[in-house]
mmCIF file of C-alpha atoms in Angstrom:
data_model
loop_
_atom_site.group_PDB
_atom_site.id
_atom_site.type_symbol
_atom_site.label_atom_id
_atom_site.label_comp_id
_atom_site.label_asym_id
_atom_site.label_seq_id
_atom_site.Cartn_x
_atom_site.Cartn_y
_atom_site.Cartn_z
ATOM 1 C CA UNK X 1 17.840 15.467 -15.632
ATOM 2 C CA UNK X 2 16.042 17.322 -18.513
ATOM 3 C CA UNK X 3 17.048 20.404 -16.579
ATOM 4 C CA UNK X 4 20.597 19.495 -16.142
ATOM 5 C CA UNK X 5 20.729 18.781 -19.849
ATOM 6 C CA UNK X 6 19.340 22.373 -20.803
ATOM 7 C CA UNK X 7 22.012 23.826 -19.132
ATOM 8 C CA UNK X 8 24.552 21.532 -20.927
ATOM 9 C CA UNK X 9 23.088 23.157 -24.175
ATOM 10 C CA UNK X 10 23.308 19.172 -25.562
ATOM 11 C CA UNK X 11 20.307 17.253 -24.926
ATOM 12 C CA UNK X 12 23.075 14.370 -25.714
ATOM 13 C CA UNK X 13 25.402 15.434 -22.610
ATOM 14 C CA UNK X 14 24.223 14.726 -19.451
ATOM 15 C CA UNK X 15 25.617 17.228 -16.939
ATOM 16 C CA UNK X 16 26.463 15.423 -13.668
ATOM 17 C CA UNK X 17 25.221 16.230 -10.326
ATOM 18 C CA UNK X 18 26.811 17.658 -7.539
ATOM 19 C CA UNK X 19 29.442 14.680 -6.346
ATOM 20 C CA UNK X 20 27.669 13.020 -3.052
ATOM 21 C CA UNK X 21 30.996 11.293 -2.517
ATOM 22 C CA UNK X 22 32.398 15.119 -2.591
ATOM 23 C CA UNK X 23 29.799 16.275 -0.250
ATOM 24 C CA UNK X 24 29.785 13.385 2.106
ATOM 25 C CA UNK X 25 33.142 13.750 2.737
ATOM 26 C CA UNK X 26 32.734 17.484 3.188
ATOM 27 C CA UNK X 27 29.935 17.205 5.874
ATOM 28 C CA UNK X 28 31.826 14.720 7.589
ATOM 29 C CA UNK X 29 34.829 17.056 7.734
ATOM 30 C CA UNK X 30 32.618 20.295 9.031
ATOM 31 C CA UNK X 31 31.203 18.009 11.699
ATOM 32 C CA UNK X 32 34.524 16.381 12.505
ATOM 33 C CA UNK X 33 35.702 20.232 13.209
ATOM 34 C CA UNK X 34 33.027 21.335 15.201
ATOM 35 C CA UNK X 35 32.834 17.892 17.227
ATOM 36 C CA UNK X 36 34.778 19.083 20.481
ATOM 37 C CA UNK X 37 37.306 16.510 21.536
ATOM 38 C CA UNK X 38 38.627 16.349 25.286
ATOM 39 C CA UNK X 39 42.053 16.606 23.956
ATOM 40 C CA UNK X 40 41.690 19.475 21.789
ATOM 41 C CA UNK X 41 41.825 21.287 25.757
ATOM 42 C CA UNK X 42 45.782 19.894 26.218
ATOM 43 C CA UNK X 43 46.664 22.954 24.168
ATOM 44 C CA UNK X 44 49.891 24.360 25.858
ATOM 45 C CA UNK X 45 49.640 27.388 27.899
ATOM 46 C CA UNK X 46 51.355 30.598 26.013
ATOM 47 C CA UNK X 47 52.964 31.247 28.947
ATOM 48 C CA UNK X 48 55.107 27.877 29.029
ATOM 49 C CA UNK X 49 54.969 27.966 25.241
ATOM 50 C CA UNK X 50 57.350 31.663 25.243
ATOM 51 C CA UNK X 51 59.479 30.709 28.399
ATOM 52 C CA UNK X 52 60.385 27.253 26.668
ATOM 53 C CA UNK X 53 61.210 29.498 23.310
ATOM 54 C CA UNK X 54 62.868 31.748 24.941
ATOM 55 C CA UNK X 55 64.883 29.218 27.238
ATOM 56 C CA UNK X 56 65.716 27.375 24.294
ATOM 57 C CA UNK X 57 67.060 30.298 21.695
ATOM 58 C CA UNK X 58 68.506 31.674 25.011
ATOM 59 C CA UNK X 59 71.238 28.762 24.399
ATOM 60 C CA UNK X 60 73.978 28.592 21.997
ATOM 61 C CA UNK X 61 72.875 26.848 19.287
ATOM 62 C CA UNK X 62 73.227 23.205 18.579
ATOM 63 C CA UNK X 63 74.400 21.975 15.097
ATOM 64 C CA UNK X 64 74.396 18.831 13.592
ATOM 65 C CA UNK X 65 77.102 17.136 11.483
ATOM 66 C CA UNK X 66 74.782 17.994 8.256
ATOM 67 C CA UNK X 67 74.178 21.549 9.358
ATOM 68 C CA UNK X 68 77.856 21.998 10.073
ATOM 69 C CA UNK X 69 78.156 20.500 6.648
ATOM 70 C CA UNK X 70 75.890 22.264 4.613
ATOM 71 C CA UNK X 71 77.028 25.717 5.915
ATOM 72 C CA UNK X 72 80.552 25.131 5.440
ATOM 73 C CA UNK X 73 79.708 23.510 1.846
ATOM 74 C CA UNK X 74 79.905 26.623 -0.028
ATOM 75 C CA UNK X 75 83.248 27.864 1.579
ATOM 76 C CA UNK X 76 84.924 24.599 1.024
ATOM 77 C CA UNK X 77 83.846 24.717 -2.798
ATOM 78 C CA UNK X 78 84.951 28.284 -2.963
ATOM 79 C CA UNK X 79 88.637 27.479 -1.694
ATOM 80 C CA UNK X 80 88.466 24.423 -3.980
ATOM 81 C CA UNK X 81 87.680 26.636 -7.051
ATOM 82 C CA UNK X 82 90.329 28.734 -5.964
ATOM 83 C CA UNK X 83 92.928 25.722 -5.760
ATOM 84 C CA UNK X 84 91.799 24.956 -9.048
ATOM 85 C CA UNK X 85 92.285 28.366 -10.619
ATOM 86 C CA UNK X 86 96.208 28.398 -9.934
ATOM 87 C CA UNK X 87 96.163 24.791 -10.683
ATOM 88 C CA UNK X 88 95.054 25.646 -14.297
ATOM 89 C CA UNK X 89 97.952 27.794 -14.683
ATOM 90 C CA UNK X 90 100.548 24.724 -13.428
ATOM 91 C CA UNK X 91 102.265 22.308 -14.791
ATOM 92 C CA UNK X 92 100.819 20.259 -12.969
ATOM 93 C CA UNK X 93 98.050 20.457 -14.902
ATOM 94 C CA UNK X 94 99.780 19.293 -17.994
ATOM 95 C CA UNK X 95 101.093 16.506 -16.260
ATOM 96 C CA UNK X 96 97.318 14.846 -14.873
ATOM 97 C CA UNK X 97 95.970 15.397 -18.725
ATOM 98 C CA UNK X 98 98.726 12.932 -20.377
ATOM 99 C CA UNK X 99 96.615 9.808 -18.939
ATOM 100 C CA UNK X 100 93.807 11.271 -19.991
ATOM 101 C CA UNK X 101 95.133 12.069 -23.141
ATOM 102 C CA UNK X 102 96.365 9.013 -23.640
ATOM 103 C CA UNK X 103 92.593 7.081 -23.057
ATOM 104 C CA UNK X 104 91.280 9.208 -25.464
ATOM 105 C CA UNK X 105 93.792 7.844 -28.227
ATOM 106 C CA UNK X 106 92.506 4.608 -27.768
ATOM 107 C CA UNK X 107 88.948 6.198 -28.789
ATOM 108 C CA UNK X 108 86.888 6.811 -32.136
ATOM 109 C CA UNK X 109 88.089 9.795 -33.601
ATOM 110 C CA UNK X 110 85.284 11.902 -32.981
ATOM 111 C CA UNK X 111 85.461 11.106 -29.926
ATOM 112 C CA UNK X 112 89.391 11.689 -29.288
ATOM 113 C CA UNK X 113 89.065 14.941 -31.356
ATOM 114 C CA UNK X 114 86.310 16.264 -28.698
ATOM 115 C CA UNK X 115 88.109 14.404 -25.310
ATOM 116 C CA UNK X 116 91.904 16.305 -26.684
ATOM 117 C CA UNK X 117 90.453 19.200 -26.854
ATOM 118 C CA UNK X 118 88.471 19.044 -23.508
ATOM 119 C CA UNK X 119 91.465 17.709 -21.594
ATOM 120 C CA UNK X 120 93.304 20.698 -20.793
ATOM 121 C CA UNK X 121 89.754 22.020 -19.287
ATOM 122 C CA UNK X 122 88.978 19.133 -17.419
ATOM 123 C CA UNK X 123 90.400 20.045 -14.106
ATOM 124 C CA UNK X 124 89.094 23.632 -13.885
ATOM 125 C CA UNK X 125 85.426 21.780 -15.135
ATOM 126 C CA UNK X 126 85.554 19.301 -12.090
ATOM 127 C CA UNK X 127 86.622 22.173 -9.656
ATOM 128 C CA UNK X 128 83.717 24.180 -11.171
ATOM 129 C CA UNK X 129 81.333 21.367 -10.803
ATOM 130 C CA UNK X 130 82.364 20.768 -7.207
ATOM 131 C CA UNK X 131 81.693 24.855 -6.558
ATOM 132 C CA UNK X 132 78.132 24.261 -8.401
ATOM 133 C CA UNK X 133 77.122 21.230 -6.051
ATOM 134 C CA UNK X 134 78.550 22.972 -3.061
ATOM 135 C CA UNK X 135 76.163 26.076 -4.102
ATOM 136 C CA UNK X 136 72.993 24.254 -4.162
ATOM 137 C CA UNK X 137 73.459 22.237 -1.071
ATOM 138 C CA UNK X 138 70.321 23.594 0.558
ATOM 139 C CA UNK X 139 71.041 25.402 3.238
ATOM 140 C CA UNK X 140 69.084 25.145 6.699
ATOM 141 C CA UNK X 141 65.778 27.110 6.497
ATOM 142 C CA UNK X 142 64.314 28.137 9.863
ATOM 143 C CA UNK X 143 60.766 27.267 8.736
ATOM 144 C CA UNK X 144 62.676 23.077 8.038
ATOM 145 C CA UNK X 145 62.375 24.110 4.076
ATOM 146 C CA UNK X 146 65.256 22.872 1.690
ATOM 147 C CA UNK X 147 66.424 26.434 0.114
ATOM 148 C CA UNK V 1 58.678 39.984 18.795
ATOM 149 C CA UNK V 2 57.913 40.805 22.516
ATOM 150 C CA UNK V 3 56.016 38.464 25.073
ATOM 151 C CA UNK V 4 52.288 41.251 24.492
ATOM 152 C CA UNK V 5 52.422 40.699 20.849
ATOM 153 C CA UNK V 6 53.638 36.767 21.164
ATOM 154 C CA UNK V 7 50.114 36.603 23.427
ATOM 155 C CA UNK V 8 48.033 38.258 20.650
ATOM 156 C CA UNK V 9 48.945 36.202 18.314
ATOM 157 C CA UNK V 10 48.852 32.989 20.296
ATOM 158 C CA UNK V 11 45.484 33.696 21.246
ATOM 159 C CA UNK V 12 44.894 34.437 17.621
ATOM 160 C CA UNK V 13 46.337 31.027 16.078
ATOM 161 C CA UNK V 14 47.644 29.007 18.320
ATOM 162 C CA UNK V 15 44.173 26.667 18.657
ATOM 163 C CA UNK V 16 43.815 26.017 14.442
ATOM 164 C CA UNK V 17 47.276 24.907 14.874
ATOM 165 C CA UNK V 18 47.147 22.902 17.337
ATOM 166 C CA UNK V 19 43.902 21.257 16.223
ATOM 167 C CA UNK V 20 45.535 21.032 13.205
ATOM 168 C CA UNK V 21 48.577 19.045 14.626
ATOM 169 C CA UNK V 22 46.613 16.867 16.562
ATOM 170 C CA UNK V 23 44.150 15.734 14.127
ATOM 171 C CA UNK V 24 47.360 15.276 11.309
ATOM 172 C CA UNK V 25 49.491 13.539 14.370
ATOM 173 C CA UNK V 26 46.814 11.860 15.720
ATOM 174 C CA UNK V 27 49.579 11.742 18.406
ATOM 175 C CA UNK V 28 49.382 13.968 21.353
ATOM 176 C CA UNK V 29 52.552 14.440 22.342
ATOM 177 C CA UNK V 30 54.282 14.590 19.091
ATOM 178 C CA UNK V 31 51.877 17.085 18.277
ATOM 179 C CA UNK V 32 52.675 19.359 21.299
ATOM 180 C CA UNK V 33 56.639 18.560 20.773
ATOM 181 C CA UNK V 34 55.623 19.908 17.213
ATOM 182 C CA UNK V 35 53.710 23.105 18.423
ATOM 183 C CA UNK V 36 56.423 24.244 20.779
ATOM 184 C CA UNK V 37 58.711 23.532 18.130
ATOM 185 C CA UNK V 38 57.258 25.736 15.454
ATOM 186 C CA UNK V 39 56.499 28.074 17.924
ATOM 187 C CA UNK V 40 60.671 28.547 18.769
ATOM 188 C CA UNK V 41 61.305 28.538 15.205
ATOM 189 C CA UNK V 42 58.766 31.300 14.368
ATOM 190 C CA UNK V 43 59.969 33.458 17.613
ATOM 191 C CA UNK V 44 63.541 33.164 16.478
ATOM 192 C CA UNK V 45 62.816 34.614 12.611
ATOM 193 C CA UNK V 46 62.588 38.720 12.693
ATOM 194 C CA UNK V 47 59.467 39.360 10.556
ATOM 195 C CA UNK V 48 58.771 42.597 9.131
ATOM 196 C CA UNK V 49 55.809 43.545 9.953
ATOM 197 C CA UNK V 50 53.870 40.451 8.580
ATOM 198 C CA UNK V 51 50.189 40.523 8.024
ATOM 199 C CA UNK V 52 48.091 38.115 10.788
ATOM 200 C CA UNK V 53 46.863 36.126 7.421
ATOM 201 C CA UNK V 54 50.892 35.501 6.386
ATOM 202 C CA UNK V 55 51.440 34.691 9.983
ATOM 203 C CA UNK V 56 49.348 32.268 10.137
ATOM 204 C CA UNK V 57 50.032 30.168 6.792
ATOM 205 C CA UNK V 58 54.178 30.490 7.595
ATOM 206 C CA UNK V 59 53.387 28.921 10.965
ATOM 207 C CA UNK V 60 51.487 26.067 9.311
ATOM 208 C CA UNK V 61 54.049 25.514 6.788
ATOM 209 C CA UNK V 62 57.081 25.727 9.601
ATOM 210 C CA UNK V 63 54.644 23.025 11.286
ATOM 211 C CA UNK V 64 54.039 20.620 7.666
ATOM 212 C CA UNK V 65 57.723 20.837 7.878
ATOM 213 C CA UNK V 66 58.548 19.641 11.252
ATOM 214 C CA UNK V 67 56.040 16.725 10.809
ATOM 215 C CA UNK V 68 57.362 15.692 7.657
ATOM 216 C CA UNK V 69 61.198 15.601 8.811
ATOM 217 C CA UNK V 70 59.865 13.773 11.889
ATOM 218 C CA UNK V 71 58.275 11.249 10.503
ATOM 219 C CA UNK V 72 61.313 10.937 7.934
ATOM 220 C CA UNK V 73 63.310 10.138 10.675
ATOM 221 C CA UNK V 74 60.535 7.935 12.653
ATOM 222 C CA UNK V 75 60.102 5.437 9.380
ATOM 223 C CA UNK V 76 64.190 5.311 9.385
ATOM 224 C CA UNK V 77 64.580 4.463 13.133
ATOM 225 C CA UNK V 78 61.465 2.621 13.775
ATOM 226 C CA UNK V 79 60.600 0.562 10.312
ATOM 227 C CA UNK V 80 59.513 -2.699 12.189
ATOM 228 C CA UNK V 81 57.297 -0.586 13.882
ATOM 229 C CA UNK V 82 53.398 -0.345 12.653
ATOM 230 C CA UNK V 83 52.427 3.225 12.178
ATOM 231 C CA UNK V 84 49.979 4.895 13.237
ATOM 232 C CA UNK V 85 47.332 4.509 10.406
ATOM 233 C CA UNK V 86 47.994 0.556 11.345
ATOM 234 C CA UNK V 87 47.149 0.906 14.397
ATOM 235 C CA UNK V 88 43.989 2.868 13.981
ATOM 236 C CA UNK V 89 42.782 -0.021 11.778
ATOM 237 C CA UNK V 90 43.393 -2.259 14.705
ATOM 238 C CA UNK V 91 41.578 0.083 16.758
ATOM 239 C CA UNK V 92 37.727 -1.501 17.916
ATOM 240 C CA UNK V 93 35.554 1.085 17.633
ATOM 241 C CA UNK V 94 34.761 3.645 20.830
ATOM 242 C CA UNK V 95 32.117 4.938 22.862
ATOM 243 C CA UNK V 96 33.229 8.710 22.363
ATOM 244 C CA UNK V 97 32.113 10.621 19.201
ATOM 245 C CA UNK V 98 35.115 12.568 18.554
ATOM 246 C CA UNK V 99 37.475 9.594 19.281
ATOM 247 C CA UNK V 100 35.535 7.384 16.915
ATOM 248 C CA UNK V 101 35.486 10.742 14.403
ATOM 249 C CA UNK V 102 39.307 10.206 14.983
ATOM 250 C CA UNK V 103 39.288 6.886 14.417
ATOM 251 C CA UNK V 104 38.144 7.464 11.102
ATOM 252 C CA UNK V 105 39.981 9.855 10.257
ATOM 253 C CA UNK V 106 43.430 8.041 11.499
ATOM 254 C CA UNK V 107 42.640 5.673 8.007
ATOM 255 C CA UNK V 108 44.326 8.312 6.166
ATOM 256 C CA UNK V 109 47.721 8.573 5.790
ATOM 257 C CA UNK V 110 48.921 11.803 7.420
ATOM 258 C CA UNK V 111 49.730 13.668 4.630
ATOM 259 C CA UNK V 112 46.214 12.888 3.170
ATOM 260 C CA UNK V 113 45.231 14.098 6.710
ATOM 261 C CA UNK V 114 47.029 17.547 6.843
ATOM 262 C CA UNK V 115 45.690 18.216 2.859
ATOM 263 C CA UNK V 116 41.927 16.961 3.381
ATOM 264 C CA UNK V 117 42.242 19.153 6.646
ATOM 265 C CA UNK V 118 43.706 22.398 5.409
ATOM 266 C CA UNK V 119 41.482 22.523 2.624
ATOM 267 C CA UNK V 120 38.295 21.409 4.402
ATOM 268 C CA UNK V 121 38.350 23.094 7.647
ATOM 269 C CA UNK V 122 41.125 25.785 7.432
ATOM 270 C CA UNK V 123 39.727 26.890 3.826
ATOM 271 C CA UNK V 124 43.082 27.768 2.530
ATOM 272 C CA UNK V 125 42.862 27.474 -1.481
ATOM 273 C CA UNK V 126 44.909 25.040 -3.710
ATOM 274 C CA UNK V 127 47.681 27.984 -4.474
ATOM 275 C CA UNK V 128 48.285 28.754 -0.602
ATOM 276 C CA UNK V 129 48.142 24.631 0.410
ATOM 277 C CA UNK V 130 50.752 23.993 -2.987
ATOM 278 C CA UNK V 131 52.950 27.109 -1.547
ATOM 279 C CA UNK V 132 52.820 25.816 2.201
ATOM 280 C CA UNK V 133 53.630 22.284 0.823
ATOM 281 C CA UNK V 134 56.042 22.682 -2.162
ATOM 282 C CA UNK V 135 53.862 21.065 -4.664
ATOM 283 C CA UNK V 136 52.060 22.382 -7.677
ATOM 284 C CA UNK V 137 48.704 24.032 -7.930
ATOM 285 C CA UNK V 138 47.583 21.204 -10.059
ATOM 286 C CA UNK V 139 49.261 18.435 -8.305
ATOM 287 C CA UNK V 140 47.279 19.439 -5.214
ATOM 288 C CA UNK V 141 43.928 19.502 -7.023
ATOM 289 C CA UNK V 142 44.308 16.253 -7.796
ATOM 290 C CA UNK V 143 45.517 14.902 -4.733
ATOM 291 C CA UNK V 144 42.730 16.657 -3.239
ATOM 292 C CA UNK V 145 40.077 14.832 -5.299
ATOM 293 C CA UNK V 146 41.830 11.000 -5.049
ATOM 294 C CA UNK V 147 41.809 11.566 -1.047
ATOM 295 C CA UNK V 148 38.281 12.504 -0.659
ATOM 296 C CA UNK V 149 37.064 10.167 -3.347
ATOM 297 C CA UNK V 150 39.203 7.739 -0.786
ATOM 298 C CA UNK V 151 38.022 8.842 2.314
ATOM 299 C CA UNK V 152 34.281 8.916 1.401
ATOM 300 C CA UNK V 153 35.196 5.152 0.369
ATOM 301 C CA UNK V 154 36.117 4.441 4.330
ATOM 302 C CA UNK V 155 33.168 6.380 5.430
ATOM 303 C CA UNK V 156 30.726 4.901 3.046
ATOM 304 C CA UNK V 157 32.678 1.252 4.669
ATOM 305 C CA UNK V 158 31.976 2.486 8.169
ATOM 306 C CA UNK V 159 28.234 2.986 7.215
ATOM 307 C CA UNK V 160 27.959 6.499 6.589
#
């Protein structure tokens, strides 16, 4: 102890001691590693392990729903933003904002000064958002990793 | 990647990983569904020229990845069921040294498992475990320390 508090360089501050819970638990895990198990022998052959590989990228591959999904996310938000683009220049546009419009009259006036001047955007913003979220759907990663 | 080098580098890896599996698993055959998975997945990517080390760490992290979707979908389709950590507890104790070792072991959860065991026996640092598992350098410190400080609780239960 008077050691351990030397090296502390405060004879107040006990320095602890290596952690036995720490060291128990490494032992244990050293010995658990080298502690052969019967089972550890069921490791597939590399021979079946390459033939069922190759058997199995040899076929055309399967997607799910989600996969389908998430690929064709970004392409469906790009034609959407696209939609939206010449929908901002329709008026069409015009005629979607007047209920919106109208809501915002029945705000504060801070509020309906901000909202009026945000309504003609607000079709082009939701299209935009829609392209953002269909962006950052992850996308399939081989090693099962959301991108 | 052609069938010689495929053999080189099974020969090189394929045990650690398959130990690994196991002991995480603690389920034989989902652990060699697992292995033959990550094995297809890793054959199908074109590497350039990747160093053994790099090799090795992207197949354990293809492998964390598999085990973590599979279980993700196990606890959806099988809820009522008790998992595997239950079971272990159930488990009376066995004859066999590195079944009983397992035994013990099994009281972790399995993600405590794969940690405790890639740090511990694989030696990979807290930056290449927080890369292979998404997580922070720090967060994985201190996950590191609550697991063993929990694990040398069971052991120190068992006796040890």
């Amino acid at each position: 102890m008077n050691e351990q508090r030397e090296r502390s360089g405060n004879a107040n501050i006990p320095v602890p001691g290596p952690d036995r819970d720490l060291e128990l638990v490494s032992n244990w895990m050293t010995a658990y590693s080298r502690t052969p198990s019967p089972r550890d022998l069921l490791l597939p052959a590399p021979e079946t392990v390459w033939n069922r590989a190759m058997e199995r990228l040899s076929q055309p591959r399967h997607l799910t729903l989600h996969s389908r999904l998430t690929l064709l996310a970004p392409w469906i938000a790009g034609l959407l933003g696209l939609i939206g683009l010449l929908l901002s220049h329709h008026p069409f546009t015009e005629t979607i904002s007047q209920p919106i419009r109208s809501f915002f009259k029945s705000l504060p006036h801070l509020v309906q000064l901000i909202g009026q001047s945000l309504t003609p955007m607000i079709l082009p913003i939701t299209i935009t958002l829609i392209c953002a979220i269909g962006w950052m759907i992850p996308k399939a990663h081989p090693s099962g990793k959301r991108t | 990647m052609d069938r010689h080098e495929f053999l080189r580098l099974h020969q090189l890896f394929a045990k650690p990983l398959w130990v690994f599996l196991r002991k995480s698993c603690q389920d034989d055959e989902l652990a060699q569904d697992i292995f033959q998975e990550t094995m297809t997945r890793f054959l199908s990517q074109k590497l350039k020229d990747p160093e053994d080390v790099q090799i090795k760490s992207y197949l354990f992290r293809i492998a964390i990845n598999l085990m973590n979707d599979e279980y993700r979908r196990k606890q959806r389709a099988y809820r009522s069921v008790p998992s595997l950590e239950e079971e272990a507890r159930r488990q009376p104790p066995m004859d066999d040294l590195s079944l009983d070792m397992d035994r013990l072991f099994s009281k972790l959860g399995r993600k405590e498992r794969s940690l405790l065991w890639l740090s511990a026996v694989e030696g990979y640092s807290h930056r290449e475990i927080a890369v292979m598992l998404n997580l922070g350098e720090p967060s994985i410190r201190v996950l590191l320390f609550r697991i063993k400080k929990k694990f040398a609780t069971i052991l120190k239960g068992e006796g040890l």
